[in-house]
Amino acid sequence: MKITICIDEKATDLEISITCKQLTSDIEKILATLRMMNHQLTARKDDEIHLLDIAQIIYIESVDRKCFIYTSDEMYESDFRLYELEQRLEEYGFFRVSKSFLIHLQNIQSLKADINRKIRVTMSNGEVIIASRQYSDKLKERLGVK
């Protein structure tokens, strides 16, 4: 891979150009990272790539090394790993509640204490996600709940 940066004092806007022989998963990851700067995330559904506004995402689940992104009415697959999405989305109000789930804090409908210091988190789409005790104290702290 060759990276070239051209500094032009007359430039009025940032322009990024990618030249490649074919679109690969690595290039799609680069594009996804760039789009996230504009609060968008790329995901797949039915062999199509979709641009999702981060605000639409309710939660993300990791199953068998694949990440699934859930909105209020659709499910998409991401090329990123859960830890990568966690790093990229943390500043946008996402929080890891277990080894398999990343939730969007603004889409929490309710919280309920569960056994062994776990927390039942009901999301805006009605889905119930269990916050493991490893993450429950941090979740309560992040939400300002005692």
PDB file of N, CA, C and O in Angstrom, residues 21-101:
ATOM      1  N   LYS A  21      -7.081  -1.529  -7.721  1.00  0.00           N
ATOM      2  CA  LYS A  21      -7.438  -2.433  -8.812  1.00  0.00           C
ATOM      3  C   LYS A  21      -8.858  -2.959  -8.636  1.00  0.00           C
ATOM      4  O   LYS A  21      -9.602  -3.110  -9.586  1.00  0.00           O
ATOM      5  N   GLN A  22      -9.213  -3.265  -7.360  1.00  0.00           N
ATOM      6  CA  GLN A  22     -10.560  -3.738  -7.045  1.00  0.00           C
ATOM      7  C   GLN A  22     -10.883  -3.395  -5.608  1.00  0.00           C
ATOM      8  O   GLN A  22      -9.991  -3.164  -4.801  1.00  0.00           O
ATOM      9  N   LEU A  23     -12.176  -3.374  -5.286  1.00  0.00           N
ATOM     10  CA  LEU A  23     -12.629  -3.081  -3.942  1.00  0.00           C
ATOM     11  C   LEU A  23     -12.454  -4.324  -3.068  1.00  0.00           C
ATOM     12  O   LEU A  23     -13.023  -5.369  -3.344  1.00  0.00           O
ATOM     13  N   THR A  24     -11.620  -4.203  -2.040  1.00  0.00           N
ATOM     14  CA  THR A  24     -11.357  -5.332  -1.136  1.00  0.00           C
ATOM     15  C   THR A  24     -11.925  -5.032   0.244  1.00  0.00           C
ATOM     16  O   THR A  24     -12.337  -3.906   0.527  1.00  0.00           O
ATOM     17  N   SER A  25     -11.919  -6.031   1.107  1.00  0.00           N
ATOM     18  CA  SER A  25     -12.434  -5.831   2.462  1.00  0.00           C
ATOM     19  C   SER A  25     -11.570  -4.827   3.233  1.00  0.00           C
ATOM     20  O   SER A  25     -12.085  -4.080   4.061  1.00  0.00           O
ATOM     21  N   ASP A  26     -10.266  -4.794   2.962  1.00  0.00           N
ATOM     22  CA  ASP A  26      -9.403  -3.809   3.619  1.00  0.00           C
ATOM     23  C   ASP A  26      -9.794  -2.391   3.217  1.00  0.00           C
ATOM     24  O   ASP A  26      -9.839  -1.488   4.059  1.00  0.00           O
ATOM     25  N   ILE A  27     -10.095  -2.194   1.952  1.00  0.00           N
ATOM     26  CA  ILE A  27     -10.498  -0.868   1.494  1.00  0.00           C
ATOM     27  C   ILE A  27     -11.859  -0.507   2.070  1.00  0.00           C
ATOM     28  O   ILE A  27     -12.088   0.640   2.480  1.00  0.00           O
ATOM     29  N   GLU A  28     -12.756  -1.481   2.177  1.00  0.00           N
ATOM     30  CA  GLU A  28     -14.060  -1.227   2.782  1.00  0.00           C
ATOM     31  C   GLU A  28     -13.910  -0.821   4.244  1.00  0.00           C
ATOM     32  O   GLU A  28     -14.636   0.037   4.736  1.00  0.00           O
ATOM     33  N   LYS A  29     -12.945  -1.404   4.950  1.00  0.00           N
ATOM     34  CA  LYS A  29     -12.702  -1.018   6.344  1.00  0.00           C
ATOM     35  C   LYS A  29     -12.184   0.414   6.419  1.00  0.00           C
ATOM     36  O   LYS A  29     -12.563   1.174   7.300  1.00  0.00           O
ATOM     37  N   ILE A  30     -11.292   0.773   5.497  1.00  0.00           N
ATOM     38  CA  ILE A  30     -10.783   2.148   5.446  1.00  0.00           C
ATOM     39  C   ILE A  30     -11.940   3.106   5.198  1.00  0.00           C
ATOM     40  O   ILE A  30     -12.065   4.144   5.862  1.00  0.00           O
ATOM     41  N   LEU A  31     -12.794   2.776   4.240  1.00  0.00           N
ATOM     42  CA  LEU A  31     -13.954   3.618   3.939  1.00  0.00           C
ATOM     43  C   LEU A  31     -14.888   3.714   5.137  1.00  0.00           C
ATOM     44  O   LEU A  31     -15.418   4.789   5.443  1.00  0.00           O
ATOM     45  N   ALA A  32     -15.087   2.597   5.816  1.00  0.00           N
ATOM     46  CA  ALA A  32     -15.964   2.595   6.989  1.00  0.00           C
ATOM     47  C   ALA A  32     -15.411   3.510   8.075  1.00  0.00           C
ATOM     48  O   ALA A  32     -16.157   4.249   8.720  1.00  0.00           O
ATOM     49  N   THR A  33     -14.110   3.478   8.265  1.00  0.00           N
ATOM     50  CA  THR A  33     -13.478   4.342   9.258  1.00  0.00           C
ATOM     51  C   THR A  33     -13.649   5.812   8.884  1.00  0.00           C
ATOM     52  O   THR A  33     -13.972   6.647   9.730  1.00  0.00           O
ATOM     53  N   LEU A  34     -13.462   6.126   7.619  1.00  0.00           N
ATOM     54  CA  LEU A  34     -13.635   7.504   7.168  1.00  0.00           C
ATOM     55  C   LEU A  34     -15.081   7.957   7.315  1.00  0.00           C
ATOM     56  O   LEU A  34     -15.352   9.087   7.721  1.00  0.00           O
ATOM     57  N   ARG A  35     -16.017   7.083   6.990  1.00  0.00           N
ATOM     58  CA  ARG A  35     -17.432   7.438   7.097  1.00  0.00           C
ATOM     59  C   ARG A  35     -17.843   7.658   8.544  1.00  0.00           C
ATOM     60  O   ARG A  35     -18.724   8.458   8.836  1.00  0.00           O
ATOM     61  N   MET A  36     -17.217   6.921   9.448  1.00  0.00           N
ATOM     62  CA  MET A  36     -17.551   7.066  10.852  1.00  0.00           C
ATOM     63  C   MET A  36     -17.227   8.468  11.342  1.00  0.00           C
ATOM     64  O   MET A  36     -17.845   8.957  12.279  1.00  0.00           O
ATOM     65  N   MET A  37     -16.283   9.098  10.679  1.00  0.00           N
ATOM     66  CA  MET A  37     -15.975  10.476  11.018  1.00  0.00           C
ATOM     67  C   MET A  37     -17.199  11.353  10.767  1.00  0.00           C
ATOM     68  O   MET A  37     -17.376  12.380  11.396  1.00  0.00           O
ATOM     69  N   ASN A  38     -18.041  10.952   9.847  1.00  0.00           N
ATOM     70  CA  ASN A  38     -19.282  11.659   9.556  1.00  0.00           C
ATOM     71  C   ASN A  38     -20.465  10.982  10.240  1.00  0.00           C
ATOM     72  O   ASN A  38     -21.597  11.108   9.797  1.00  0.00           O
ATOM     73  N   HIS A  39     -20.192  10.206  11.280  1.00  0.00           N
ATOM     74  CA  HIS A  39     -21.208   9.527  12.077  1.00  0.00           C
ATOM     75  C   HIS A  39     -21.981   8.485  11.271  1.00  0.00           C
ATOM     76  O   HIS A  39     -23.179   8.331  11.434  1.00  0.00           O
ATOM     77  N   GLN A  40     -21.283   7.777  10.406  1.00  0.00           N
ATOM     78  CA  GLN A  40     -21.891   6.683   9.661  1.00  0.00           C
ATOM     79  C   GLN A  40     -21.019   5.443   9.794  1.00  0.00           C
ATOM     80  O   GLN A  40     -19.830   5.526  10.036  1.00  0.00           O
ATOM     81  N   LEU A  41     -21.660   4.305   9.600  1.00  0.00           N
ATOM     82  CA  LEU A  41     -20.983   3.022   9.686  1.00  0.00           C
ATOM     83  C   LEU A  41     -21.449   2.178   8.510  1.00  0.00           C
ATOM     84  O   LEU A  41     -22.627   2.211   8.160  1.00  0.00           O
ATOM     85  N   THR A  42     -20.533   1.449   7.894  1.00  0.00           N
ATOM     86  CA  THR A  42     -20.938   0.576   6.798  1.00  0.00           C
ATOM     87  C   THR A  42     -21.248  -0.807   7.342  1.00  0.00           C
ATOM     88  O   THR A  42     -20.612  -1.274   8.282  1.00  0.00           O
ATOM     89  N   ALA A  43     -22.253  -1.442   6.741  1.00  0.00           N
ATOM     90  CA  ALA A  43     -22.649  -2.791   7.143  1.00  0.00           C
ATOM     91  C   ALA A  43     -23.266  -3.483   5.938  1.00  0.00           C
ATOM     92  O   ALA A  43     -23.695  -2.838   4.983  1.00  0.00           O
ATOM     93  N   ARG A  44     -23.316  -4.810   6.005  1.00  0.00           N
ATOM     94  CA  ARG A  44     -23.839  -5.604   4.885  1.00  0.00           C
ATOM     95  C   ARG A  44     -25.213  -6.178   5.215  1.00  0.00           C
ATOM     96  O   ARG A  44     -25.492  -6.559   6.339  1.00  0.00           O
ATOM     97  N   LYS A  45     -26.011  -6.274   4.155  1.00  0.00           N
ATOM     98  CA  LYS A  45     -27.285  -6.984   4.232  1.00  0.00           C
ATOM     99  C   LYS A  45     -27.655  -7.398   2.818  1.00  0.00           C
ATOM    100  O   LYS A  45     -27.656  -6.569   1.910  1.00  0.00           O
ATOM    101  N   ASP A  46     -27.926  -8.695   2.636  1.00  0.00           N
ATOM    102  CA  ASP A  46     -28.318  -9.221   1.326  1.00  0.00           C
ATOM    103  C   ASP A  46     -27.316  -8.842   0.231  1.00  0.00           C
ATOM    104  O   ASP A  46     -27.688  -8.345  -0.829  1.00  0.00           O
ATOM    105  N   ASP A  47     -26.032  -9.060   0.481  1.00  0.00           N
ATOM    106  CA  ASP A  47     -24.964  -8.786  -0.480  1.00  0.00           C
ATOM    107  C   ASP A  47     -24.895  -7.329  -0.922  1.00  0.00           C
ATOM    108  O   ASP A  47     -24.374  -7.020  -2.000  1.00  0.00           O
ATOM    109  N   GLU A  48     -25.423  -6.427  -0.118  1.00  0.00           N
ATOM    110  CA  GLU A  48     -25.331  -5.001  -0.388  1.00  0.00           C
ATOM    111  C   GLU A  48     -24.654  -4.328   0.793  1.00  0.00           C
ATOM    112  O   GLU A  48     -24.788  -4.768   1.934  1.00  0.00           O
ATOM    113  N   ILE A  49     -23.943  -3.254   0.519  1.00  0.00           N
ATOM    114  CA  ILE A  49     -23.329  -2.467   1.578  1.00  0.00           C
ATOM    115  C   ILE A  49     -24.254  -1.290   1.867  1.00  0.00           C
ATOM    116  O   ILE A  49     -24.667  -0.574   0.952  1.00  0.00           O
ATOM    117  N   HIS A  50     -24.580  -1.127   3.130  1.00  0.00           N
ATOM    118  CA  HIS A  50     -25.478  -0.056   3.561  1.00  0.00           C
ATOM    119  C   HIS A  50     -24.700   0.933   4.422  1.00  0.00           C
ATOM    120  O   HIS A  50     -23.806   0.549   5.167  1.00  0.00           O
ATOM    121  N   LEU A  51     -25.083   2.190   4.353  1.00  0.00           N
ATOM    122  CA  LEU A  51     -24.541   3.222   5.228  1.00  0.00           C
ATOM    123  C   LEU A  51     -25.552   3.460   6.339  1.00  0.00           C
ATOM    124  O   LEU A  51     -26.687   3.856   6.068  1.00  0.00           O
ATOM    125  N   LEU A  52     -25.153   3.209   7.557  1.00  0.00           N
ATOM    126  CA  LEU A  52     -26.037   3.382   8.703  1.00  0.00           C
ATOM    127  C   LEU A  52     -25.624   4.607   9.499  1.00  0.00           C
ATOM    128  O   LEU A  52     -24.448   4.770   9.812  1.00  0.00           O
ATOM    129  N   ASP A  53     -26.578   5.451   9.820  1.00  0.00           N
ATOM    130  CA  ASP A  53     -26.301   6.529  10.754  1.00  0.00           C
ATOM    131  C   ASP A  53     -26.100   5.895  12.120  1.00  0.00           C
ATOM    132  O   ASP A  53     -26.898   5.038  12.536  1.00  0.00           O
ATOM    133  N   ILE A  54     -25.090   6.302  12.827  1.00  0.00           N
ATOM    134  CA  ILE A  54     -24.780   5.726  14.128  1.00  0.00           C
ATOM    135  C   ILE A  54     -25.966   5.875  15.081  1.00  0.00           C
ATOM    136  O   ILE A  54     -26.246   4.991  15.880  1.00  0.00           O
ATOM    137  N   ALA A  55     -26.716   6.957  14.950  1.00  0.00           N
ATOM    138  CA  ALA A  55     -27.870   7.188  15.824  1.00  0.00           C
ATOM    139  C   ALA A  55     -28.951   6.120  15.642  1.00  0.00           C
ATOM    140  O   ALA A  55     -29.747   5.889  16.547  1.00  0.00           O
ATOM    141  N   GLN A  56     -28.986   5.449  14.499  1.00  0.00           N
ATOM    142  CA  GLN A  56     -29.986   4.405  14.236  1.00  0.00           C
ATOM    143  C   GLN A  56     -29.674   3.102  14.966  1.00  0.00           C
ATOM    144  O   GLN A  56     -30.557   2.273  15.151  1.00  0.00           O
ATOM    145  N   ILE A  57     -28.427   2.895  15.347  1.00  0.00           N
ATOM    146  CA  ILE A  57     -28.002   1.623  15.914  1.00  0.00           C
ATOM    147  C   ILE A  57     -28.463   1.503  17.361  1.00  0.00           C
ATOM    148  O   ILE A  57     -28.196   2.374  18.187  1.00  0.00           O
ATOM    149  N   ILE A  58     -29.153   0.397  17.658  1.00  0.00           N
ATOM    150  CA  ILE A  58     -29.636   0.155  19.021  1.00  0.00           C
ATOM    151  C   ILE A  58     -28.607  -0.653  19.797  1.00  0.00           C
ATOM    152  O   ILE A  58     -28.243  -0.313  20.913  1.00  0.00           O
ATOM    153  N   TYR A  59     -28.121  -1.733  19.189  1.00  0.00           N
ATOM    154  CA  TYR A  59     -27.059  -2.519  19.821  1.00  0.00           C
ATOM    155  C   TYR A  59     -26.336  -3.346  18.769  1.00  0.00           C
ATOM    156  O   TYR A  59     -26.793  -3.490  17.643  1.00  0.00           O
ATOM    157  N   ILE A  60     -25.189  -3.892  19.190  1.00  0.00           N
ATOM    158  CA  ILE A  60     -24.362  -4.728  18.322  1.00  0.00           C
ATOM    159  C   ILE A  60     -24.066  -6.009  19.086  1.00  0.00           C
ATOM    160  O   ILE A  60     -23.720  -5.969  20.269  1.00  0.00           O
ATOM    161  N   GLU A  61     -24.193  -7.131  18.378  1.00  0.00           N
ATOM    162  CA  GLU A  61     -23.969  -8.434  19.004  1.00  0.00           C
ATOM    163  C   GLU A  61     -22.896  -9.197  18.237  1.00  0.00           C
ATOM    164  O   GLU A  61     -22.874  -9.184  17.011  1.00  0.00           O
ATOM    165  N   SER A  62     -22.032  -9.873  18.975  1.00  0.00           N
ATOM    166  CA  SER A  62     -21.009 -10.724  18.378  1.00  0.00           C
ATOM    167  C   SER A  62     -21.409 -12.185  18.577  1.00  0.00           C
ATOM    168  O   SER A  62     -21.649 -12.614  19.705  1.00  0.00           O
ATOM    169  N   VAL A  63     -21.499 -12.921  17.456  1.00  0.00           N
ATOM    170  CA  VAL A  63     -21.834 -14.343  17.495  1.00  0.00           C
ATOM    171  C   VAL A  63     -20.879 -15.075  16.559  1.00  0.00           C
ATOM    172  O   VAL A  63     -20.795 -14.749  15.376  1.00  0.00           O
ATOM    173  N   ASP A  64     -20.160 -16.049  17.086  1.00  0.00           N
ATOM    174  CA  ASP A  64     -19.222 -16.836  16.281  1.00  0.00           C
ATOM    175  C   ASP A  64     -18.293 -15.959  15.434  1.00  0.00           C
ATOM    176  O   ASP A  64     -18.167 -16.135  14.220  1.00  0.00           O
ATOM    177  N   ARG A  65     -17.680 -14.980  16.077  1.00  0.00           N
ATOM    178  CA  ARG A  65     -16.715 -14.082  15.445  1.00  0.00           C
ATOM    179  C   ARG A  65     -17.296 -13.181  14.365  1.00  0.00           C
ATOM    180  O   ARG A  65     -16.577 -12.604  13.556  1.00  0.00           O
ATOM    181  N   LYS A  66     -18.609 -13.064  14.321  1.00  0.00           N
ATOM    182  CA  LYS A  66     -19.275 -12.145  13.395  1.00  0.00           C
ATOM    183  C   LYS A  66     -20.047 -11.132  14.215  1.00  0.00           C
ATOM    184  O   LYS A  66     -20.619 -11.466  15.252  1.00  0.00           O
ATOM    185  N   CYS A  67     -20.078  -9.893  13.732  1.00  0.00           N
ATOM    186  CA  CYS A  67     -20.813  -8.843  14.432  1.00  0.00           C
ATOM    187  C   CYS A  67     -22.071  -8.486  13.668  1.00  0.00           C
ATOM    188  O   CYS A  67     -22.037  -8.270  12.456  1.00  0.00           O
ATOM    189  N   PHE A  68     -23.175  -8.417  14.417  1.00  0.00           N
ATOM    190  CA  PHE A  68     -24.468  -8.072  13.846  1.00  0.00           C
ATOM    191  C   PHE A  68     -24.928  -6.758  14.466  1.00  0.00           C
ATOM    192  O   PHE A  68     -24.896  -6.590  15.682  1.00  0.00           O
ATOM    193  N   ILE A  69     -25.360  -5.858  13.600  1.00  0.00           N
ATOM    194  CA  ILE A  69     -25.798  -4.531  14.018  1.00  0.00           C
ATOM    195  C   ILE A  69     -27.322  -4.495  13.930  1.00  0.00           C
ATOM    196  O   ILE A  69     -27.892  -4.804  12.889  1.00  0.00           O
ATOM    197  N   TYR A  70     -27.951  -4.081  15.023  1.00  0.00           N
ATOM    198  CA  TYR A  70     -29.409  -4.047  15.084  1.00  0.00           C
ATOM    199  C   TYR A  70     -29.908  -2.614  15.143  1.00  0.00           C
ATOM    200  O   TYR A  70     -29.456  -1.823  15.972  1.00  0.00           O
ATOM    201  N   THR A  71     -30.846  -2.310  14.254  1.00  0.00           N
ATOM    202  CA  THR A  71     -31.570  -1.045  14.304  1.00  0.00           C
ATOM    203  C   THR A  71     -32.989  -1.381  14.749  1.00  0.00           C
ATOM    204  O   THR A  71     -33.289  -2.529  15.057  1.00  0.00           O
ATOM    205  N   SER A  72     -33.883  -0.422  14.733  1.00  0.00           N
ATOM    206  CA  SER A  72     -35.257  -0.693  15.194  1.00  0.00           C
ATOM    207  C   SER A  72     -35.978  -1.701  14.323  1.00  0.00           C
ATOM    208  O   SER A  72     -36.856  -2.413  14.801  1.00  0.00           O
ATOM    209  N   ASP A  73     -35.599  -1.809  13.043  1.00  0.00           N
ATOM    210  CA  ASP A  73     -36.338  -2.716  12.162  1.00  0.00           C
ATOM    211  C   ASP A  73     -35.478  -3.627  11.294  1.00  0.00           C
ATOM    212  O   ASP A  73     -36.019  -4.436  10.552  1.00  0.00           O
ATOM    213  N   GLU A  74     -34.168  -3.533  11.373  1.00  0.00           N
ATOM    214  CA  GLU A  74     -33.297  -4.336  10.511  1.00  0.00           C
ATOM    215  C   GLU A  74     -32.106  -4.891  11.280  1.00  0.00           C
ATOM    216  O   GLU A  74     -31.752  -4.393  12.345  1.00  0.00           O
ATOM    217  N   MET A  75     -31.473  -5.908  10.682  1.00  0.00           N
ATOM    218  CA  MET A  75     -30.229  -6.466  11.207  1.00  0.00           C
ATOM    219  C   MET A  75     -29.209  -6.481  10.065  1.00  0.00           C
ATOM    220  O   MET A  75     -29.532  -6.858   8.944  1.00  0.00           O
ATOM    221  N   TYR A  76     -27.993  -6.040  10.352  1.00  0.00           N
ATOM    222  CA  TYR A  76     -26.930  -5.969   9.361  1.00  0.00           C
ATOM    223  C   TYR A  76     -25.714  -6.707   9.903  1.00  0.00           C
ATOM    224  O   TYR A  76     -25.586  -6.911  11.107  1.00  0.00           O
ATOM    225  N   GLU A  77     -24.786  -7.046   9.027  1.00  0.00           N
ATOM    226  CA  GLU A  77     -23.540  -7.684   9.444  1.00  0.00           C
ATOM    227  C   GLU A  77     -22.387  -6.716   9.200  1.00  0.00           C
ATOM    228  O   GLU A  77     -22.335  -6.048   8.175  1.00  0.00           O
ATOM    229  N   SER A  78     -21.467  -6.680  10.141  1.00  0.00           N
ATOM    230  CA  SER A  78     -20.313  -5.792  10.036  1.00  0.00           C
ATOM    231  C   SER A  78     -19.049  -6.595   9.763  1.00  0.00           C
ATOM    232  O   SER A  78     -18.924  -7.734  10.199  1.00  0.00           O
ATOM    233  N   ASP A  79     -18.112  -5.982   9.046  1.00  0.00           N
ATOM    234  CA  ASP A  79     -16.818  -6.614   8.805  1.00  0.00           C
ATOM    235  C   ASP A  79     -15.859  -6.400   9.975  1.00  0.00           C
ATOM    236  O   ASP A  79     -14.792  -6.993  10.021  1.00  0.00           O
ATOM    237  N   PHE A  80     -16.229  -5.524  10.904  1.00  0.00           N
ATOM    238  CA  PHE A  80     -15.381  -5.237  12.056  1.00  0.00           C
ATOM    239  C   PHE A  80     -15.636  -6.229  13.183  1.00  0.00           C
ATOM    240  O   PHE A  80     -16.716  -6.804  13.299  1.00  0.00           O
ATOM    241  N   ARG A  81     -14.648  -6.398  14.034  1.00  0.00           N
ATOM    242  CA  ARG A  81     -14.786  -7.197  15.257  1.00  0.00           C
ATOM    243  C   ARG A  81     -15.412  -6.312  16.329  1.00  0.00           C
ATOM    244  O   ARG A  81     -15.375  -5.079  16.239  1.00  0.00           O
ATOM    245  N   LEU A  82     -15.966  -6.942  17.357  1.00  0.00           N
ATOM    246  CA  LEU A  82     -16.646  -6.183  18.400  1.00  0.00           C
ATOM    247  C   LEU A  82     -15.707  -5.193  19.083  1.00  0.00           C
ATOM    248  O   LEU A  82     -16.088  -4.050  19.340  1.00  0.00           O
ATOM    249  N   TYR A  83     -14.481  -5.599  19.357  1.00  0.00           N
ATOM    250  CA  TYR A  83     -13.545  -4.687  20.026  1.00  0.00           C
ATOM    251  C   TYR A  83     -13.208  -3.490  19.138  1.00  0.00           C
ATOM    252  O   TYR A  83     -13.003  -2.376  19.635  1.00  0.00           O
ATOM    253  N   GLU A  84     -13.176  -3.682  17.816  1.00  0.00           N
ATOM    254  CA  GLU A  84     -12.920  -2.574  16.897  1.00  0.00           C
ATOM    255  C   GLU A  84     -14.094  -1.598  16.906  1.00  0.00           C
ATOM    256  O   GLU A  84     -13.904  -0.380  16.945  1.00  0.00           O
ATOM    257  N   LEU A  85     -15.306  -2.136  16.881  1.00  0.00           N
ATOM    258  CA  LEU A  85     -16.491  -1.281  16.940  1.00  0.00           C
ATOM    259  C   LEU A  85     -16.568  -0.550  18.274  1.00  0.00           C
ATOM    260  O   LEU A  85     -16.936   0.622  18.327  1.00  0.00           O
ATOM    261  N   GLU A  86     -16.199  -1.245  19.334  1.00  0.00           N
ATOM    262  CA  GLU A  86     -16.198  -0.615  20.657  1.00  0.00           C
ATOM    263  C   GLU A  86     -15.266   0.594  20.671  1.00  0.00           C
ATOM    264  O   GLU A  86     -15.643   1.680  21.137  1.00  0.00           O
ATOM    265  N   GLN A  87     -14.070   0.440  20.151  1.00  0.00           N
ATOM    266  CA  GLN A  87     -13.110   1.543  20.109  1.00  0.00           C
ATOM    267  C   GLN A  87     -13.624   2.703  19.262  1.00  0.00           C
ATOM    268  O   GLN A  87     -13.480   3.863  19.620  1.00  0.00           O
ATOM    269  N   ARG A  88     -14.234   2.393  18.134  1.00  0.00           N
ATOM    270  CA  ARG A  88     -14.688   3.426  17.210  1.00  0.00           C
ATOM    271  C   ARG A  88     -15.962   4.134  17.673  1.00  0.00           C
ATOM    272  O   ARG A  88     -16.173   5.294  17.346  1.00  0.00           O
ATOM    273  N   LEU A  89     -16.812   3.422  18.418  1.00  0.00           N
ATOM    274  CA  LEU A  89     -18.124   3.969  18.756  1.00  0.00           C
ATOM    275  C   LEU A  89     -18.249   4.479  20.187  1.00  0.00           C
ATOM    276  O   LEU A  89     -19.266   5.073  20.537  1.00  0.00           O
ATOM    277  N   GLU A  90     -17.246   4.266  20.998  1.00  0.00           N
ATOM    278  CA  GLU A  90     -17.315   4.670  22.403  1.00  0.00           C
ATOM    279  C   GLU A  90     -17.648   6.157  22.551  1.00  0.00           C
ATOM    280  O   GLU A  90     -18.492   6.533  23.370  1.00  0.00           O
ATOM    281  N   GLU A  91     -17.035   6.986  21.755  1.00  0.00           N
ATOM    282  CA  GLU A  91     -17.264   8.430  21.861  1.00  0.00           C
ATOM    283  C   GLU A  91     -18.663   8.844  21.398  1.00  0.00           C
ATOM    284  O   GLU A  91     -19.097   9.968  21.640  1.00  0.00           O
ATOM    285  N   TYR A  92     -19.385   7.940  20.759  1.00  0.00           N
ATOM    286  CA  TYR A  92     -20.741   8.236  20.292  1.00  0.00           C
ATOM    287  C   TYR A  92     -21.809   7.651  21.215  1.00  0.00           C
ATOM    288  O   TYR A  92     -22.963   7.524  20.832  1.00  0.00           O
ATOM    289  N   GLY A  93     -21.420   7.260  22.426  1.00  0.00           N
ATOM    290  CA  GLY A  93     -22.390   6.789  23.405  1.00  0.00           C
ATOM    291  C   GLY A  93     -22.642   5.296  23.401  1.00  0.00           C
ATOM    292  O   GLY A  93     -23.672   4.836  23.886  1.00  0.00           O
ATOM    293  N   PHE A  94     -21.705   4.519  22.891  1.00  0.00           N
ATOM    294  CA  PHE A  94     -21.836   3.060  22.923  1.00  0.00           C
ATOM    295  C   PHE A  94     -21.034   2.528  24.102  1.00  0.00           C
ATOM    296  O   PHE A  94     -20.005   3.088  24.474  1.00  0.00           O
ATOM    297  N   PHE A  95     -21.521   1.423  24.679  1.00  0.00           N
ATOM    298  CA  PHE A  95     -20.895   0.870  25.865  1.00  0.00           C
ATOM    299  C   PHE A  95     -20.957  -0.647  25.821  1.00  0.00           C
ATOM    300  O   PHE A  95     -22.004  -1.223  25.512  1.00  0.00           O
ATOM    301  N   ARG A  96     -19.858  -1.283  26.152  1.00  0.00           N
ATOM    302  CA  ARG A  96     -19.812  -2.751  26.178  1.00  0.00           C
ATOM    303  C   ARG A  96     -20.405  -3.235  27.489  1.00  0.00           C
ATOM    304  O   ARG A  96     -19.961  -2.823  28.561  1.00  0.00           O
ATOM    305  N   VAL A  97     -21.408  -4.136  27.394  1.00  0.00           N
ATOM    306  CA  VAL A  97     -22.066  -4.650  28.598  1.00  0.00           C
ATOM    307  C   VAL A  97     -21.770  -6.116  28.865  1.00  0.00           C
ATOM    308  O   VAL A  97     -22.133  -6.631  29.921  1.00  0.00           O
ATOM    309  N   SER A  98     -21.145  -6.792  27.902  1.00  0.00           N
ATOM    310  CA  SER A  98     -20.736  -8.185  28.081  1.00  0.00           C
ATOM    311  C   SER A  98     -19.729  -8.513  26.989  1.00  0.00           C
ATOM    312  O   SER A  98     -19.436  -7.674  26.142  1.00  0.00           O
ATOM    313  N   LYS A  99     -19.227  -9.739  26.998  1.00  0.00           N
ATOM    314  CA  LYS A  99     -18.245 -10.091  25.967  1.00  0.00           C
ATOM    315  C   LYS A  99     -18.860 -10.133  24.574  1.00  0.00           C
ATOM    316  O   LYS A  99     -18.150 -10.088  23.584  1.00  0.00           O
ATOM    317  N   SER A 100     -20.192 -10.165  24.496  1.00  0.00           N
ATOM    318  CA  SER A 100     -20.862 -10.295  23.205  1.00  0.00           C
ATOM    319  C   SER A 100     -21.698  -9.090  22.783  1.00  0.00           C
ATOM    320  O   SER A 100     -22.177  -9.052  21.656  1.00  0.00           O
ATOM    321  N   PHE A 101     -21.909  -8.115  23.670  1.00  0.00           N
ATOM    322  CA  PHE A 101     -22.824  -7.015  23.356  1.00  0.00           C
ATOM    323  C   PHE A 101     -22.211  -5.638  23.576  1.00  0.00           C
ATOM    324  O   PHE A 101     -21.533  -5.398  24.563  1.00  0.00           O
TER     325      PHE A 101
END
